[in-house]
Amino acid sequence: MGKARVINSQSFHDGKIVLYQLENRPRKRWLCRLKVPNGTGYLYRGTGTEDLYQARKFADDLYEELRMKVQFGQAITGKDFKRLLEEFEVSYPAEASSQRRVASVCGFLRTYALPYFTKNKMSD
């Protein structure tokens, strides 16, 4: 399957918010691309609506939320839990009371926490 082509596009706030629709979709919902305030790259989200007015309101609200997070020094994206878990597994054996404890704690984190935090941000 190739890349979907953009069939409709609207730009707002000097290109900081771009709403677009893709072809070959059963429903023509608007998607948005936001320029990360004071950062590099873009944030992509689905608006969940086919109505341009509601999509623009969603994108404006999301952009303001991102702007406020940056202003207050909060992370826009959650930290990578898998990387943190790997660092923890390296340092924890020196602190743990036994190897059995290390195996138990690390096994629990890999079984339950890792699948959960791959779907959800740690900051949420």
Coordinates of N, CA and C in Angstrom, one line a residue:
M1 N 0.8 -1.2 0.0 CA 0.0 0.0 0.0 C 0.9 1.2 0.0
G2 N 0.7 2.1 -0.9 CA 1.5 3.3 -1.1 C 1.0 4.4 -0.1
K3 N 1.7 5.5 -0.2 CA 1.3 6.7 0.6 C 0.0 7.2 0.2
A4 N -0.8 7.7 1.1 CA -2.1 8.3 0.8 C -1.8 9.7 0.4
R5 N -2.5 10.1 -0.6 CA -2.4 11.5 -1.1 C -3.3 12.5 -0.4
V6 N -2.8 13.7 -0.1 CA -3.7 14.7 0.5 C -4.6 15.2 -0.5
I7 N -5.9 15.3 -0.2 CA -6.9 15.8 -1.1 C -7.5 17.1 -0.7
N8 N -7.3 17.5 0.5 CA -7.8 18.8 1.0 C -6.9 19.3 2.1
S9 N -6.5 20.5 2.1 CA -5.6 21.0 3.1 C -5.9 22.5 3.5
Q10 N -5.8 22.8 4.7 CA -6.0 24.1 5.2 C -4.9 24.5 6.2
S11 N -4.3 25.7 6.1 CA -3.2 26.1 7.0 C -3.7 27.3 7.8
F12 N -3.3 27.3 9.1 CA -3.6 28.4 10.0 C -2.4 28.8 10.9
H13 N -2.5 30.0 11.4 CA -1.4 30.5 12.3 C 0.0 30.4 11.6
D14 N 0.1 31.0 10.4 CA 1.3 31.0 9.7 C 1.9 29.7 9.5
G15 N 1.1 28.7 9.3 CA 1.6 27.3 9.0 C 1.9 26.5 10.2
K16 N 1.6 27.0 11.4 CA 1.9 26.2 12.6 C 0.9 25.1 12.8
I17 N -0.3 25.3 12.2 CA -1.4 24.3 12.2 C -1.8 24.0 10.8
V18 N -1.7 22.8 10.4 CA -2.2 22.3 9.1 C -3.2 21.2 9.3
L19 N -4.4 21.5 8.7 CA -5.4 20.4 8.7 C -5.5 19.9 7.3
Y20 N -5.6 18.6 7.2 CA -5.7 17.9 5.9 C -6.5 16.7 5.9
Q21 N -7.0 16.3 4.7 CA -7.7 15.0 4.6 C -6.9 14.2 3.5
L22 N -7.0 12.9 3.7 CA -6.3 11.9 2.8 C -7.3 11.2 1.9
E23 N -6.9 10.8 0.7 CA -7.8 10.1 -0.2 C -7.8 8.6 0.2
N24 N -8.7 7.9 -0.4 CA -8.8 6.4 -0.1 C -9.1 6.1 1.3
R25 N -9.9 6.9 2.0 CA -10.3 6.7 3.3 C -11.8 6.6 3.3
P26 N -12.4 5.6 4.1 CA -13.9 5.5 4.1 C -14.6 6.7 4.6
R27 N -14.0 7.4 5.6 CA -14.5 8.6 6.1 C -13.5 9.7 5.9
K28 N -13.9 10.9 5.5 CA -12.9 11.9 5.2 C -12.7 12.8 6.5
R29 N -12.2 12.2 7.5 CA -11.9 12.9 8.7 C -10.6 13.8 8.6
W30 N -10.6 14.9 9.3 CA -9.5 15.8 9.2 C -8.4 15.3 10.1
L31 N -7.2 15.5 9.7 CA -6.0 15.2 10.5 C -5.3 16.5 10.7
C32 N -4.5 16.6 11.7 CA -3.7 17.8 11.9 C -2.3 17.6 12.1
R33 N -1.5 18.6 11.7 CA -0.1 18.6 11.9 C 0.3 19.9 12.6
L34 N 0.9 19.8 13.8 CA 1.2 21.0 14.5 C 2.7 21.2 14.7
K35 N 3.2 22.4 14.5 CA 4.6 22.7 14.7 C 4.8 22.8 16.2
V36 N 5.7 22.1 16.7 CA 5.9 22.1 18.2 C 6.5 23.5 18.6
P37 N 5.9 24.2 19.5 CA 6.3 25.5 19.9 C 7.7 25.4 20.5
N38 N 8.6 26.3 20.1 CA 10.0 26.3 20.6 C 10.7 25.0 20.6
G39 N 10.4 24.2 19.6 CA 11.0 22.9 19.4 C 11.3 22.5 18.0
T40 N 11.7 21.3 17.8 CA 11.9 20.8 16.4 C 10.9 19.8 16.1
G41 N 10.5 19.7 14.9 CA 9.6 18.7 14.4 C 8.1 19.0 14.5
Y42 N 7.3 18.0 14.2 CA 5.9 18.2 14.2 C 5.2 17.2 15.0
L43 N 4.0 17.5 15.4 CA 3.1 16.6 16.2 C 1.9 16.3 15.3
Y44 N 1.6 15.0 15.0 CA 0.5 14.6 14.2 C -0.6 14.0 15.0
R45 N -1.8 14.4 14.8 CA -3.0 13.9 15.5 C -4.2 13.8 14.6
G46 N -5.1 12.9 14.8 CA -6.4 12.8 14.2 C -7.3 13.7 14.9
T47 N -8.2 14.4 14.2 CA -9.2 15.3 14.9 C -10.4 14.5 15.3
G48 N -10.7 13.4 14.6 CA -11.9 12.6 14.9 C -13.2 13.2 14.3
T49 N -13.1 14.2 13.4 CA -14.3 14.7 12.9 C -14.1 15.0 11.4
E50 N -15.3 15.1 10.7 CA -15.3 15.4 9.3 C -15.6 16.9 9.1
D51 N -16.0 17.6 10.2 CA -16.4 19.0 10.1 C -15.1 19.9 10.3
L52 N -14.9 20.8 9.3 CA -13.7 21.6 9.3 C -13.7 22.5 10.6
Y53 N -14.9 23.1 10.9 CA -14.9 24.0 12.1 C -14.5 23.2 13.4
Q54 N -15.0 22.0 13.6 CA -14.7 21.3 14.8 C -13.2 20.8 14.7
A55 N -12.7 20.5 13.6 CA -11.3 20.1 13.4 C -10.4 21.2 13.8
R56 N -10.8 22.4 13.3 CA -9.9 23.6 13.6 C -10.0 23.9 15.1
K57 N -11.1 23.8 15.7 CA -11.2 24.0 17.2 C -10.3 23.0 17.9
F58 N -10.4 21.8 17.5 CA -9.6 20.7 18.1 C -8.1 21.1 18.0
A59 N -7.7 21.4 16.8 CA -6.3 21.7 16.5 C -5.8 23.0 17.3
D60 N -6.7 24.0 17.3 CA -6.3 25.2 18.1 C -6.2 24.9 19.6
D61 N -7.1 24.1 20.1 CA -7.0 23.8 21.5 C -5.7 23.0 21.8
L62 N -5.4 22.0 21.0 CA -4.3 21.2 21.1 C -3.0 22.0 21.0
Y63 N -2.9 23.0 20.1 CA -1.8 23.8 20.0 C -1.6 24.7 21.2
E64 N -2.7 25.2 21.8 CA -2.6 26.0 23.0 C -2.1 25.2 24.2
E65 N -2.6 24.0 24.2 CA -2.1 23.0 25.3 C -0.6 22.8 25.2
L66 N -0.1 22.6 24.0 CA 1.3 22.3 23.8 C 2.1 23.6 24.1
R67 N 1.6 24.7 23.7 CA 2.3 26.0 24.0 C 2.4 26.2 25.5
M68 N 1.3 25.9 26.3 CA 1.3 26.1 27.7 C 2.3 25.1 28.4
K69 N 2.3 23.9 27.9 CA 3.3 22.9 28.4 C 4.7 23.3 28.2
V70 N 5.0 23.8 27.1 CA 6.4 24.3 26.8 C 6.7 25.5 27.7
Q71 N 5.7 26.4 27.9 CA 5.9 27.6 28.7 C 6.2 27.2 30.2
F72 N 5.5 26.2 30.7 CA 5.7 25.8 32.0 C 6.8 24.7 32.2
G73 N 7.5 24.4 31.1 CA 8.6 23.4 31.2 C 8.2 22.0 31.3
Q74 N 7.0 21.6 30.9 CA 6.6 20.3 30.9 C 6.9 19.6 29.6
A75 N 7.0 18.3 29.6 CA 7.4 17.5 28.4 C 6.1 17.4 27.5
I76 N 6.4 17.5 26.2 CA 5.3 17.4 25.3 C 5.0 16.0 25.0
T77 N 6.1 15.2 24.9 CA 5.9 13.8 24.6 C 6.4 13.0 25.9
G78 N 5.8 11.9 26.2 CA 6.2 11.1 27.3 C 7.6 10.5 27.1
K79 N 8.3 10.2 28.2 CA 9.6 9.6 28.1 C 9.5 8.1 27.7
D80 N 10.5 7.6 27.0 CA 10.5 6.3 26.5 C 10.7 5.3 27.7
F81 N 9.6 4.6 28.1 CA 9.7 3.7 29.2 C 10.7 2.5 29.0
K82 N 10.7 2.0 27.8 CA 11.6 0.9 27.5 C 13.1 1.3 27.8
R83 N 13.5 2.5 27.4 CA 14.8 2.9 27.6 C 15.1 3.1 29.1
L84 N 14.1 3.7 29.9 CA 14.2 3.8 31.3 C 14.3 2.5 32.0
L85 N 13.5 1.5 31.5 CA 13.6 0.2 32.1 C 14.9 -0.5 31.9
E86 N 15.5 -0.3 30.8 CA 16.8 -0.9 30.5 C 17.9 -0.3 31.4
E87 N 17.8 1.0 31.6 CA 18.7 1.7 32.5 C 18.5 1.2 34.0
F88 N 17.3 1.0 34.4 CA 17.0 0.5 35.7 C 17.5 -0.9 35.9
E89 N 17.4 -1.7 34.9 CA 17.8 -3.1 35.0 C 19.4 -3.2 35.1
V90 N 20.1 -2.2 34.6 CA 21.5 -2.2 34.8 C 21.9 -1.7 36.2
S91 N 21.2 -0.7 36.7 CA 21.6 -0.2 38.0 C 21.0 -0.9 39.2
Y92 N 19.8 -1.5 39.1 CA 19.1 -2.0 40.2 C 19.8 -3.2 40.9
P93 N 20.5 -4.1 40.2 CA 21.2 -5.2 40.9 C 22.1 -4.8 42.0
A94 N 22.8 -3.6 41.9 CA 23.7 -3.1 42.9 C 22.9 -2.7 44.1
E95 N 21.7 -2.3 44.0 CA 20.9 -1.8 45.2 C 20.0 -2.8 45.8
A96 N 19.7 -3.9 45.1 CA 18.7 -4.9 45.5 C 19.4 -5.8 46.6
S97 N 18.5 -6.3 47.4 CA 19.0 -7.2 48.5 C 19.4 -8.6 48.1
S98 N 18.8 -9.0 46.9 CA 19.1 -10.3 46.4 C 18.9 -10.4 44.9
Q99 N 19.4 -11.5 44.3 CA 19.2 -11.7 42.9 C 17.7 -12.1 42.6
R100 N 17.2 -12.8 43.6 CA 15.8 -13.2 43.5 C 14.9 -11.9 43.4
R101 N 15.2 -10.9 44.2 CA 14.4 -9.7 44.3 C 14.6 -9.0 42.9
V102 N 15.8 -8.9 42.4 CA 16.0 -8.3 41.0 C 15.2 -9.0 40.0
A103 N 15.2 -10.3 40.0 CA 14.4 -11.1 39.0 C 12.9 -10.8 39.1
S104 N 12.4 -10.7 40.4 CA 11.0 -10.5 40.6 C 10.6 -9.1 40.2
V105 N 11.3 -8.1 40.6 CA 11.0 -6.7 40.2 C 11.1 -6.5 38.7
C106 N 12.2 -6.9 38.1 CA 12.3 -6.7 36.7 C 11.3 -7.5 35.9
G107 N 11.0 -8.7 36.3 CA 10.0 -9.5 35.6 C 8.7 -8.8 35.7
F108 N 8.3 -8.3 36.9 CA 7.0 -7.6 37.0 C 6.9 -6.4 36.1
L109 N 8.0 -5.6 36.0 CA 8.0 -4.4 35.2 C 7.9 -4.8 33.7
R110 N 8.6 -5.8 33.3 CA 8.6 -6.2 31.9 C 7.2 -6.8 31.5
T111 N 6.6 -7.5 32.5 CA 5.3 -8.2 32.2 C 4.1 -7.2 32.2
Y112 N 4.1 -6.3 33.2 CA 2.9 -5.4 33.3 C 3.2 -4.0 32.9
A113 N 4.2 -3.4 33.4 CA 4.5 -2.0 33.2 C 4.9 -1.6 31.7
L114 N 5.7 -2.5 31.2 CA 6.2 -2.2 29.8 C 5.0 -2.2 28.8
P115 N 4.2 -3.2 28.8 CA 3.0 -3.1 27.8 C 2.1 -1.9 28.0
Y116 N 1.9 -1.6 29.3 CA 1.0 -0.5 29.6 C 1.6 0.8 29.1
F117 N 2.9 1.1 29.4 CA 3.5 2.4 29.0 C 3.9 2.4 27.6
T118 N 3.8 1.4 26.8 CA 4.0 1.5 25.4 C 2.7 2.1 24.8
K119 N 1.6 1.9 25.4 CA 0.3 2.5 24.9 C 0.0 3.8 25.5
N120 N 0.5 4.1 26.7 CA 0.2 5.4 27.4 C 1.5 6.1 27.7
K121 N 1.4 7.5 27.7 CA 2.5 8.3 28.1 C 2.8 8.2 29.6
M122 N 4.0 8.3 30.0 CA 4.3 8.3 31.4 C 3.9 9.6 32.0
S123 N 3.9 10.7 31.3 CA 3.5 12.0 31.8 C 2.0 12.0 32.1
D124 N 1.2 11.2 31.5 CA -0.3 11.1 31.7 C -0.6 10.4 33.0

